[in-house]
Coordinates of C-alpha atoms in Angstrom, one line a residue:
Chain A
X1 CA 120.0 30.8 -53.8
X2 CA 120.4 27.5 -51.8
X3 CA 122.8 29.1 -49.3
X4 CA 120.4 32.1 -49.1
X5 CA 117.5 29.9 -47.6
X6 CA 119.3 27.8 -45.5
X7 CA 120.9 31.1 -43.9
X8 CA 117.6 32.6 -43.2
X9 CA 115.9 29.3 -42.2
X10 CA 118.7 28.9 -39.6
X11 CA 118.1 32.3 -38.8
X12 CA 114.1 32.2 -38.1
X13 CA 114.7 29.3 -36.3
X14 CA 117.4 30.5 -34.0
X15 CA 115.2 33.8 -33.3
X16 CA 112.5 31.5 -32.2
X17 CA 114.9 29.6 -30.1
X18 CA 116.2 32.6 -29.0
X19 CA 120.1 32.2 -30.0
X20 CA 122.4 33.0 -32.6
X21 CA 122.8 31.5 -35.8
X22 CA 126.0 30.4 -35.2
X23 CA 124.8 28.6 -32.3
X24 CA 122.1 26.4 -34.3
X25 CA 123.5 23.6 -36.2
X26 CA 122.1 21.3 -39.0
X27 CA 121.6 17.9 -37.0
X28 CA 120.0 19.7 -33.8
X29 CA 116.7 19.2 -33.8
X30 CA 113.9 22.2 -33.2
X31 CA 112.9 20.6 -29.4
X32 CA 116.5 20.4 -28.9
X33 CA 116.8 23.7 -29.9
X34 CA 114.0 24.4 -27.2
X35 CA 111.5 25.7 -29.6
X36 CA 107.8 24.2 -28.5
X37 CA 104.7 23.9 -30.4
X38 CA 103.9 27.7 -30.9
X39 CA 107.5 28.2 -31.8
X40 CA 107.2 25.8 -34.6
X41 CA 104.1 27.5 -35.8
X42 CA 105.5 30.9 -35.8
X43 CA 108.6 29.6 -37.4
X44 CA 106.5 28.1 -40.5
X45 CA 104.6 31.8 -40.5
X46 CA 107.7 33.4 -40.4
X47 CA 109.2 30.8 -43.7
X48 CA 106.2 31.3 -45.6
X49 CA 106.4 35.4 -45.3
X50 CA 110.6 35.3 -46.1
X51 CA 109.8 33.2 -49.4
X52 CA 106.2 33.8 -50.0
X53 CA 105.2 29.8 -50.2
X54 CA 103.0 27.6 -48.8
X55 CA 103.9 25.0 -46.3
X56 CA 101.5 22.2 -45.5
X57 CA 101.5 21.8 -41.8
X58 CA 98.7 20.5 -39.4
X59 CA 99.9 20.4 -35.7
X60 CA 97.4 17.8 -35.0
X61 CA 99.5 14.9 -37.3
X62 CA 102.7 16.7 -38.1
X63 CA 104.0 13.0 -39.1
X64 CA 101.6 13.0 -41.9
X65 CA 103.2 16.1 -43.3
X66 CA 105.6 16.6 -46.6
X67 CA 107.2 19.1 -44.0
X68 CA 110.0 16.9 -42.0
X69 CA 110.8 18.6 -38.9
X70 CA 113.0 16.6 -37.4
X71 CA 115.9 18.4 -37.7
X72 CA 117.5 21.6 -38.8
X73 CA 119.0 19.8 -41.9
X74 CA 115.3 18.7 -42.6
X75 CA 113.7 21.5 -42.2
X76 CA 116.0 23.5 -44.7
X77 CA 116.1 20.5 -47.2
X78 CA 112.0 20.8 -47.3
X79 CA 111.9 24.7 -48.1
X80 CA 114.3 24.2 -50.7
X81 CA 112.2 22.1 -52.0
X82 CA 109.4 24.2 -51.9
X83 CA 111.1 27.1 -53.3
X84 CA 112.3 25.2 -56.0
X85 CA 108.7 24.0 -56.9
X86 CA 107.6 27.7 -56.8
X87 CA 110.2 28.6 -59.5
X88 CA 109.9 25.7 -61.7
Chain B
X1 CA 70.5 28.2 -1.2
X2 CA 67.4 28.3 -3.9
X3 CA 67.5 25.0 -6.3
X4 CA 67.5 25.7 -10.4
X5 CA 65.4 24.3 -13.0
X6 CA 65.7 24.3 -17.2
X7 CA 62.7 25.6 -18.2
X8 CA 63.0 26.6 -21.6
X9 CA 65.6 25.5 -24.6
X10 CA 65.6 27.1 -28.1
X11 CA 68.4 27.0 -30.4
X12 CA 69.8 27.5 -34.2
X13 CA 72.8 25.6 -35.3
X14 CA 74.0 23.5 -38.2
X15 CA 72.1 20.4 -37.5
X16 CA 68.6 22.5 -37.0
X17 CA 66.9 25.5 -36.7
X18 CA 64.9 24.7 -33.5
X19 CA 65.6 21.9 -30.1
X20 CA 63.4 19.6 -32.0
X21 CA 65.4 19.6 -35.2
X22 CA 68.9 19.9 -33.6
X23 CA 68.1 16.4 -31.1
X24 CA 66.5 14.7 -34.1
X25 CA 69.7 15.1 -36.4
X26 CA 71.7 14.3 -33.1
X27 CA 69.7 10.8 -32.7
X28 CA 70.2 10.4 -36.2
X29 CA 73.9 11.0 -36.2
X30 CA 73.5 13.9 -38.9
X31 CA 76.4 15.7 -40.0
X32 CA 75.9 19.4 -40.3
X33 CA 79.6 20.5 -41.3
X34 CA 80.2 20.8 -45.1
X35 CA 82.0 23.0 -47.7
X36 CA 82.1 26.6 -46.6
X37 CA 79.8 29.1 -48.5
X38 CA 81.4 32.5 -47.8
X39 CA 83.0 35.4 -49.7
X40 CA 86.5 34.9 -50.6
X41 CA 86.5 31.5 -49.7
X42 CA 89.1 30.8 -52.3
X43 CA 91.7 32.3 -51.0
X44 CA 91.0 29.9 -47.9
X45 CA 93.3 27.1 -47.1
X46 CA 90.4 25.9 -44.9
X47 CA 87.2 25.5 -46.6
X48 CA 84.9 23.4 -43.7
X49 CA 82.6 24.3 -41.6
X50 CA 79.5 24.1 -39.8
X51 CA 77.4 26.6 -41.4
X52 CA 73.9 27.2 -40.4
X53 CA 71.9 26.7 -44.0
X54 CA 68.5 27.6 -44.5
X55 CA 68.4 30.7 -42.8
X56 CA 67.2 33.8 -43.8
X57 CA 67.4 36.7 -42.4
X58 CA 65.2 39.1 -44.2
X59 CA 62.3 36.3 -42.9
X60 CA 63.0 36.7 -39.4
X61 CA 64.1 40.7 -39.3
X62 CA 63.2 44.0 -40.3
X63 CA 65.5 46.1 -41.9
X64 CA 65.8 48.4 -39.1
X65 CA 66.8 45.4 -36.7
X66 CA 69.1 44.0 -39.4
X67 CA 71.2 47.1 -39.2
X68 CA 71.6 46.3 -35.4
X69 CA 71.9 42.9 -35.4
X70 CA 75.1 41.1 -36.3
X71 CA 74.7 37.2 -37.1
X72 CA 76.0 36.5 -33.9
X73 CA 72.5 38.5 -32.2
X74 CA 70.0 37.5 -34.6
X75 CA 70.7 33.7 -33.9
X76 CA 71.2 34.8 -30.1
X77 CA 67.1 36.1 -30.7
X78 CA 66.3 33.3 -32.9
X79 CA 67.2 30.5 -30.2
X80 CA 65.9 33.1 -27.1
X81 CA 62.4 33.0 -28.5
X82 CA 61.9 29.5 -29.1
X83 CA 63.1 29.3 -25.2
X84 CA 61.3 32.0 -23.8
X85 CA 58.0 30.4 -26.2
X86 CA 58.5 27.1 -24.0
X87 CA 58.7 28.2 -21.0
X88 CA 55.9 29.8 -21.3
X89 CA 57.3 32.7 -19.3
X90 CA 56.4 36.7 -19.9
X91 CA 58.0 39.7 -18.2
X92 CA 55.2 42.2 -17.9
X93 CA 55.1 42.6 -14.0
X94 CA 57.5 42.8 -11.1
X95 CA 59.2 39.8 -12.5
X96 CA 61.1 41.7 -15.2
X97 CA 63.2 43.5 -12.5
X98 CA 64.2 39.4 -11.4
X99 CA 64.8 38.2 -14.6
X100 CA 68.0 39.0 -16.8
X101 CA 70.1 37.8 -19.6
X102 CA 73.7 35.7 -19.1
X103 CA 75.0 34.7 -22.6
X104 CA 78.7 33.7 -23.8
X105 CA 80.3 34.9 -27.3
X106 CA 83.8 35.2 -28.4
X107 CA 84.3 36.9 -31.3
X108 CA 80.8 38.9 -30.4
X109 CA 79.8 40.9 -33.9
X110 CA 83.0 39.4 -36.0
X111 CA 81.3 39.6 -39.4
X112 CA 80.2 43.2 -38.6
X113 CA 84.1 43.6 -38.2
X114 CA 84.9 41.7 -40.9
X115 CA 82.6 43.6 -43.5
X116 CA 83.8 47.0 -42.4
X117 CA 87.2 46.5 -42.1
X118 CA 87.1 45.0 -45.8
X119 CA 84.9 48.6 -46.4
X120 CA 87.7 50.8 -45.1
X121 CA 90.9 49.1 -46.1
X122 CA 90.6 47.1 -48.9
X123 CA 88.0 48.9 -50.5
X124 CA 89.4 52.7 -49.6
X125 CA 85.5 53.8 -48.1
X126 CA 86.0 56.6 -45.6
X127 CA 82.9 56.0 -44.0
X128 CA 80.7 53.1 -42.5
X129 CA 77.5 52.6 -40.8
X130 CA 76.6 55.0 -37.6
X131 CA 75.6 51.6 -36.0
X132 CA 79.2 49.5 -36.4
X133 CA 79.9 49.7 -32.8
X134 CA 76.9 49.0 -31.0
X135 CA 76.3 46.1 -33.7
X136 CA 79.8 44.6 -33.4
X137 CA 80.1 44.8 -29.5
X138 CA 80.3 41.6 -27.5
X139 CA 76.9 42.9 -25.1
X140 CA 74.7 43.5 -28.6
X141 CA 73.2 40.0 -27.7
X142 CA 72.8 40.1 -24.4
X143 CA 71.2 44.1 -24.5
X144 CA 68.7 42.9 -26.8
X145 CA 67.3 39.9 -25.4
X146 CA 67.0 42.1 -22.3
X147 CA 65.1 44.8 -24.7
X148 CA 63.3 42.4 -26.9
X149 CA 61.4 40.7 -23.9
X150 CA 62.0 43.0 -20.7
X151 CA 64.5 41.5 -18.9
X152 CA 65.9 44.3 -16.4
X153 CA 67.6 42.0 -13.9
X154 CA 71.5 41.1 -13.9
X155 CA 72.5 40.8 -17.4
X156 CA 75.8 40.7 -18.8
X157 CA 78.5 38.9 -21.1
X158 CA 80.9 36.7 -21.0
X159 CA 84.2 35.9 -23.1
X160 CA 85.9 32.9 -21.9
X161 CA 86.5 31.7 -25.6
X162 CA 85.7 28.5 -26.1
X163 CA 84.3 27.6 -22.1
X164 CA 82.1 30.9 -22.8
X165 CA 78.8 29.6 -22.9
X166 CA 79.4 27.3 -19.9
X167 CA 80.9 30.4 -17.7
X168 CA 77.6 32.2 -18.7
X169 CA 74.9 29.2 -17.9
X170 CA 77.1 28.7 -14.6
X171 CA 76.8 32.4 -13.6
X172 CA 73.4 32.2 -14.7
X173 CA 73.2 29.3 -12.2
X174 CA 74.9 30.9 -8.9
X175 CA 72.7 33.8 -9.6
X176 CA 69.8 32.1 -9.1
X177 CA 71.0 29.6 -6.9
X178 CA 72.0 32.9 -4.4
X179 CA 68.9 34.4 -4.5
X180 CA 70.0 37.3 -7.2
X181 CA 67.5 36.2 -9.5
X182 CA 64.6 34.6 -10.2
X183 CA 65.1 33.5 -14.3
X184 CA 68.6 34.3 -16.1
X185 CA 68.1 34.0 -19.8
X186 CA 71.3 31.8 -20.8
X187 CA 73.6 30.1 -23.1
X188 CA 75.7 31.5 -25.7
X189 CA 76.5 32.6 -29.7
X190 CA 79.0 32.6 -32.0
X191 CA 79.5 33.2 -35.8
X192 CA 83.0 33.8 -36.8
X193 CA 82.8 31.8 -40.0
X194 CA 83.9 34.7 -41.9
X195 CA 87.1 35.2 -44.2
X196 CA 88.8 37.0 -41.5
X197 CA 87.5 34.7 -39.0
X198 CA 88.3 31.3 -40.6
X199 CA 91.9 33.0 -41.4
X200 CA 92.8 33.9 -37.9
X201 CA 92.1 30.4 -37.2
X202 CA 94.4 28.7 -40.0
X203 CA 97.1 30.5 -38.4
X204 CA 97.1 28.1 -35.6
X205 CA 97.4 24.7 -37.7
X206 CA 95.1 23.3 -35.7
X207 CA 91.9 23.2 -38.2
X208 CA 90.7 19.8 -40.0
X209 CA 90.4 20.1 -43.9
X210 CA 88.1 16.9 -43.9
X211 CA 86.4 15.8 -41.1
X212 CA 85.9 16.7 -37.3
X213 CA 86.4 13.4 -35.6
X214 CA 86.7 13.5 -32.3
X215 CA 89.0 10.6 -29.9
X216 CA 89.4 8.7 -33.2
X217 CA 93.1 7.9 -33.8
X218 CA 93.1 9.5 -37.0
X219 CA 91.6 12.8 -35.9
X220 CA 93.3 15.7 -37.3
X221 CA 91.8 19.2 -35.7
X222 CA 88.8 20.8 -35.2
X223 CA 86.2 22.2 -37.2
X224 CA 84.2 25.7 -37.0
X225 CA 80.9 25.7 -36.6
X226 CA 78.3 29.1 -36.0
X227 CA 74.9 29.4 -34.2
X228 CA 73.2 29.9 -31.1
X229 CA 71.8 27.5 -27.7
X230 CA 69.6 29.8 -25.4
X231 CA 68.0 28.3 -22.3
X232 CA 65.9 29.8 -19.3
X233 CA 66.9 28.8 -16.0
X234 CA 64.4 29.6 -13.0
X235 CA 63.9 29.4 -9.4
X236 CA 62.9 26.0 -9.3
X237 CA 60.1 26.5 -6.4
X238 CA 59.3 29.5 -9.1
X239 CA 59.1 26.9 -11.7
X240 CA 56.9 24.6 -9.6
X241 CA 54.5 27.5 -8.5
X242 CA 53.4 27.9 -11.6
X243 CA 53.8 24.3 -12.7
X244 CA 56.1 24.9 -15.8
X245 CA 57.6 21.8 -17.6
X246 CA 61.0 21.3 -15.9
X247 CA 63.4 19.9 -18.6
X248 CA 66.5 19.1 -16.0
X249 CA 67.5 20.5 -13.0
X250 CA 70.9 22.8 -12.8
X251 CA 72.7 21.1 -9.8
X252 CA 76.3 22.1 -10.5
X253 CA 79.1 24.2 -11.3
X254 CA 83.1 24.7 -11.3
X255 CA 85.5 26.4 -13.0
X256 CA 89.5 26.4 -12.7
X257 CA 92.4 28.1 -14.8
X258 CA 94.7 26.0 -15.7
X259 CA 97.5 29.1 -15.3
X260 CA 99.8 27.3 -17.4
X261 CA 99.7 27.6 -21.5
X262 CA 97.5 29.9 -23.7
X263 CA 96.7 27.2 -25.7
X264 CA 97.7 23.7 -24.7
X265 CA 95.6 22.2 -22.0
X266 CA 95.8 21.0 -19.2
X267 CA 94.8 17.6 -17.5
X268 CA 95.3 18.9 -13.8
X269 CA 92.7 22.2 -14.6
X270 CA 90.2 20.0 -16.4
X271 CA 90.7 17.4 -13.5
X272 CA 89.6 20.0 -11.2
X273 CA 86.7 21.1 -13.2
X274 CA 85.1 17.9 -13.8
X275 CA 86.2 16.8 -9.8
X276 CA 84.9 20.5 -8.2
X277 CA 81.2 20.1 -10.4
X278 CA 81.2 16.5 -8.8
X279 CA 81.5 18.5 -5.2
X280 CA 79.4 21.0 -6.2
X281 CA 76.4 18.9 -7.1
X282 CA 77.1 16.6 -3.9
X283 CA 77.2 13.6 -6.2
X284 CA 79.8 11.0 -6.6
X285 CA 81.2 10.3 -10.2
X286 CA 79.4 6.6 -10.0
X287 CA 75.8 8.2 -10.1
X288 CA 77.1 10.2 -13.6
X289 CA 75.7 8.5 -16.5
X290 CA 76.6 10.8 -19.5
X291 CA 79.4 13.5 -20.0
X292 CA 79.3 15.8 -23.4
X293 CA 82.4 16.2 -23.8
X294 CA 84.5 19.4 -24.8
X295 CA 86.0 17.1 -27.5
X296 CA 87.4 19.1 -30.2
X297 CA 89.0 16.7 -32.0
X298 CA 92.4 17.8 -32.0
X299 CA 95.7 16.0 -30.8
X300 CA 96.0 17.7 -27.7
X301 CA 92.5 18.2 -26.4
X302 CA 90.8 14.8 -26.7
X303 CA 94.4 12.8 -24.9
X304 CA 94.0 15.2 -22.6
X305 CA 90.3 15.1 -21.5
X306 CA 90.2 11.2 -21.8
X307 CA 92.8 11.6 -19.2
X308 CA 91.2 13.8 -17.0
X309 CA 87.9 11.7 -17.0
X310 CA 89.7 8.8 -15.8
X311 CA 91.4 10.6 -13.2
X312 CA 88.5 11.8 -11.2
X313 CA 86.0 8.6 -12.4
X314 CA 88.8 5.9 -11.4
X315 CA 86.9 2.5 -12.5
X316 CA 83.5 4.2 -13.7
X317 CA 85.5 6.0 -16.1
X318 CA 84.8 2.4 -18.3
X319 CA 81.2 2.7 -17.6
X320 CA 80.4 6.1 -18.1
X321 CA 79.2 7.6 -21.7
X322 CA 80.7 10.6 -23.3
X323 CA 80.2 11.9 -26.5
X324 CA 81.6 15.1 -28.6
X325 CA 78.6 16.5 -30.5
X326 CA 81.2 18.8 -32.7
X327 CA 82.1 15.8 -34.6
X328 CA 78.3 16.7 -36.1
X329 CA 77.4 20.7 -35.5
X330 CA 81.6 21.6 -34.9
X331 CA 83.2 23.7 -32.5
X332 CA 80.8 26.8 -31.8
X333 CA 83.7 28.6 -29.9
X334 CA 81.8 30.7 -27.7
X335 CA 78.0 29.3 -28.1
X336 CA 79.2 25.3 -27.7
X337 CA 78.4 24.9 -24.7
X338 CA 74.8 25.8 -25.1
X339 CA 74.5 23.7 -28.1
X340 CA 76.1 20.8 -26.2
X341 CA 73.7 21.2 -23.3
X342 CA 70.8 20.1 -26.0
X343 CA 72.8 16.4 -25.9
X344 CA 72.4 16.9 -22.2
X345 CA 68.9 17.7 -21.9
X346 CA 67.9 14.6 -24.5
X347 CA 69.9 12.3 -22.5
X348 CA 68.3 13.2 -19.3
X349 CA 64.8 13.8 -20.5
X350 CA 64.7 11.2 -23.7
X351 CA 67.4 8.3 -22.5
X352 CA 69.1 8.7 -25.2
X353 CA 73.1 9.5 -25.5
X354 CA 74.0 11.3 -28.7
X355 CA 76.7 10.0 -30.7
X356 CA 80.7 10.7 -31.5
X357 CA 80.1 10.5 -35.1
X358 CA 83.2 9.9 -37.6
X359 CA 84.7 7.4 -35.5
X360 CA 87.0 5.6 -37.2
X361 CA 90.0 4.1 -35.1
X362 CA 90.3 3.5 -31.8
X363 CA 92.9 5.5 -30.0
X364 CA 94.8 4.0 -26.5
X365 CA 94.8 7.6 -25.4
X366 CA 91.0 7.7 -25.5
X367 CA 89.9 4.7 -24.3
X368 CA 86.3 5.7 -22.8
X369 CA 83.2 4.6 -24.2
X370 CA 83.0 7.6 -26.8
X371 CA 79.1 6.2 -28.2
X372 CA 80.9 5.8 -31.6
X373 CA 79.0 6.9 -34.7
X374 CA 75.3 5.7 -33.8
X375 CA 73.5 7.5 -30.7
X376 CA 72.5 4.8 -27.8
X377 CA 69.5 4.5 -25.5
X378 CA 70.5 4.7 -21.6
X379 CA 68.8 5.8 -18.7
X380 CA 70.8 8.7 -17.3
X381 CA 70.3 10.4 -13.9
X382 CA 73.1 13.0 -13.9
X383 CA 75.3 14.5 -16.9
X384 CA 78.3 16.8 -17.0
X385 CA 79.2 19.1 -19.4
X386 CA 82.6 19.8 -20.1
X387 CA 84.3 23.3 -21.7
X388 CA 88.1 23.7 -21.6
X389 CA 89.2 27.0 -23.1
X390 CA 92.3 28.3 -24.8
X391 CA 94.0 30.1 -22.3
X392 CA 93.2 27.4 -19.8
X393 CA 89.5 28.6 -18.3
X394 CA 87.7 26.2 -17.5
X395 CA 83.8 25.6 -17.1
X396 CA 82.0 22.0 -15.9
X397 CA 78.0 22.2 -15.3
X398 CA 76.5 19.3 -13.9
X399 CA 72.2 18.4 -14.3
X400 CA 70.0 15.8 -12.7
X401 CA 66.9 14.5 -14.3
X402 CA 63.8 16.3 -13.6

């Protein structure tokens, strides 16, 4: 399972950043990666349809969110957590 | 080039149901956003708003009218009559064919969509109402203000999102100012507070789940409000003819695109907005007392604004007031502007500035004098008032005293 979302978080991410997945690694970060503000959003849209959660995001004080987005690795650690929750 | 007086304001909105109400609750630093009341609400991640309360329609509407009239029109005719009322106007004679309607809406009839779609899809129905259409389109206000009180001048709508209103009371402006017109009924409506509505929004991230607080450090988005600012604007040797009561004199108007982002702003088109109303008017930023600002209360807009403001004021950016009047009534998308342009017309006419209300902590990147949390007595001779919309439009209108 944990393999499964980090394969298609890397792979959400790298569409909105317009490479491949093999191109995206864990310790890039999503600006590094070139994806802007709308790219996050769509990115979160896009997480939330793959594994039908909930992810709490305001753009307006993203450090105040349980969502890290600092880096790939981040990212992927936080939807396994949420995913996790959902099946506990 | 003809000169262009206010001589008429009506308006229904969260913090009233009339001008008096609304600049009361503004003195009084009311707040008129609270828990949403609206069906399927619980499937909301967003539950605020700025919902007009009170209002009913069977009181104000027949049933044959309410079939017509989406939310978005009836306020439109609620706040259109108190106007028309004060200016104590009628359009029986030749000055019908003179006198027409401007108004700004986004969404238009959005509950009408909203209710119809939910009647076709969710609920299977293979029929609606003969009347969707010309009840849902983005003219229905505008056509029946002109019907209601026999407007048959220039008359149109205008979408600019969230700068709609001010594109509408600045067309209403040139028209007159040019000699098109002799009265352009103006201002704007919105009410999009709907599941559908509220849902597209959430999308964004960019919505507060507690509070609308705008330049405050800890702001975090905007919040929705619905309802309607209507205002006549006439000739304003018309005006003194007949000796109406001039509420504030129309003196100014820009509007830029930013042609950058479709949703981030920017400082460079607002700069120009503010700076091209300054040239406009033939004023100088020193002789502006107030500005209402857009002031949405989100990260990007309020930074950016503040920003702007200082560009084109240099040092009297420290001395001039501005205030966001969302932080009470919210962000009326495509009828804020008019609503706004009440703050205007108290702090030119009354001397009083109405207040940023849920300030709680100062933020470097807005350091203006934001008239925190209590309104403030000052003797204004000209105001701006700003509207920056998503997709970068831009609207600035500047008034003098009367």
């Amino acid at each position: 399972m944990s393999e499964n979302v980090k394969d298609r978080v890397i792979q959400i991410i790298a569409e909105q950043a317009v490479l491949e997945p093999a191109d995206v690694s864990m310790d890039q970060s999503l600006s590094d990666l070139g994806v802007d503000s709308m790219g996050l959003v769509e990115a979160i849209f896009a997480i939330e349809e793959s594994f039908d959660i909930t992810v709490p995001f305001n753009a307006n004080e993203p450090e105040k969110s349980d969502f890290d987005i600092s880096s790939v690795a981040s990212v992927v650690a936080a939807v396994e957590q949420f995913v996790a929750e959902k099946s506990a | 080039m003809r000169r262009v007086a206010i001589t008429g304001a009506g308006t229904i909105n969260p913090l009233g149901h009339s001008v008096q109400a609304t600049q009361q609750a503004m003195r009084d630093g009311v707040c008129g956003i609270g828990e949403l009341d609206i069906r399927d609400v619980e499937r909301l991640s967003i539950r605020l708003g700025g919902q007009v309360k009170g209002y009913d329609p069977d009181s104000r509407f027949n049933r044959q009218q309410l079939a017509l009239f989406d939310r978005f029109t009836q306020f439109t005719l609620v706040a259109a009559e108190e106007a028309i009322a004060q200016s104590g106007l009628d359009f029986d004679g030749g000055l019908a064919a003179e006198s027409g309607v401007v108004l700004g809406t986004s969404g238009g009839g959005l509950n009408t969509q909203d209710e119809n779609y939910r009647a076709v899809y969710e609920e299977g129905k293979n029929r609606v109402h003969p009347f969707i259409v010309p009840k849902l389109m983005n003219n229905a206000a505008a056509s029946h203000v002109s019907m209601r009180f026999n407007l048959k001048g220039p008359s149109f709508t205008v979408a600019t999102a969230c700068a709609s209103s001010n594109h509408a009371m600045g067309q209403a402006f040139w028209l007159i100012r040019g000699g098109a017109a002799k009265v352009i009924v103006t201002g704007g409506s919105e009410s999009m507070l709907c599941f559908g509505g509220v849902k597209a929004w959430e999308g964004l991230r960019v919505m507060s789940k507690d509070a609308c607080r705008p330049f405050s450090a800890n702001r975090n988005g905007m919040v929705q409000g619905e309802g309607a600012g209507v205002f006549v604007f006439e000739d304003y040797d018309h005006a003194k003819a007949r000796s109406a009561n001039i509420l504030a004199e129309v003196v100014g108007f820009s509007m830029t695109s930013d042609a950058a982002d479709i949703v981030m702003p920017s400082q460079d088109g607002a700069a120009r907005a503010i700076s091209g109303a300054l040239k406009d008017a033939g004023i100088n930023a020193e002789q502006v007392g107030y500005i209402n600002a857009h002031g949405t209360g989100t990260a990007a807009n309020d930074k950016t604004e503040c920003a702007a403001v200082s560009n084109v004021f240099g040092h009297h950016a420290n001395e001039v007031l501005i205030s966001s009047t969302k932080s009470m009534h919210g962000h009326l998308i495509g009828g804020t502007g008019a609503v706004e342009l009440l703050a205007c017309l108290m702090a030119l006419k009354d001397g009083v500035i109405a207040p940023t209300i849920g300030y709680q902590e100062p933020d470097p990147e807005c350091a203006l004098d934001v008239v925190p949390n209590e309104a403030r007595e000052a003797s204004v001779a000209y105001v701006l008032s700003n509207a920056f919309a998503f997709g970068g439009l831009n609207a600035v209108l500047a008034l003098k005293k009367a």
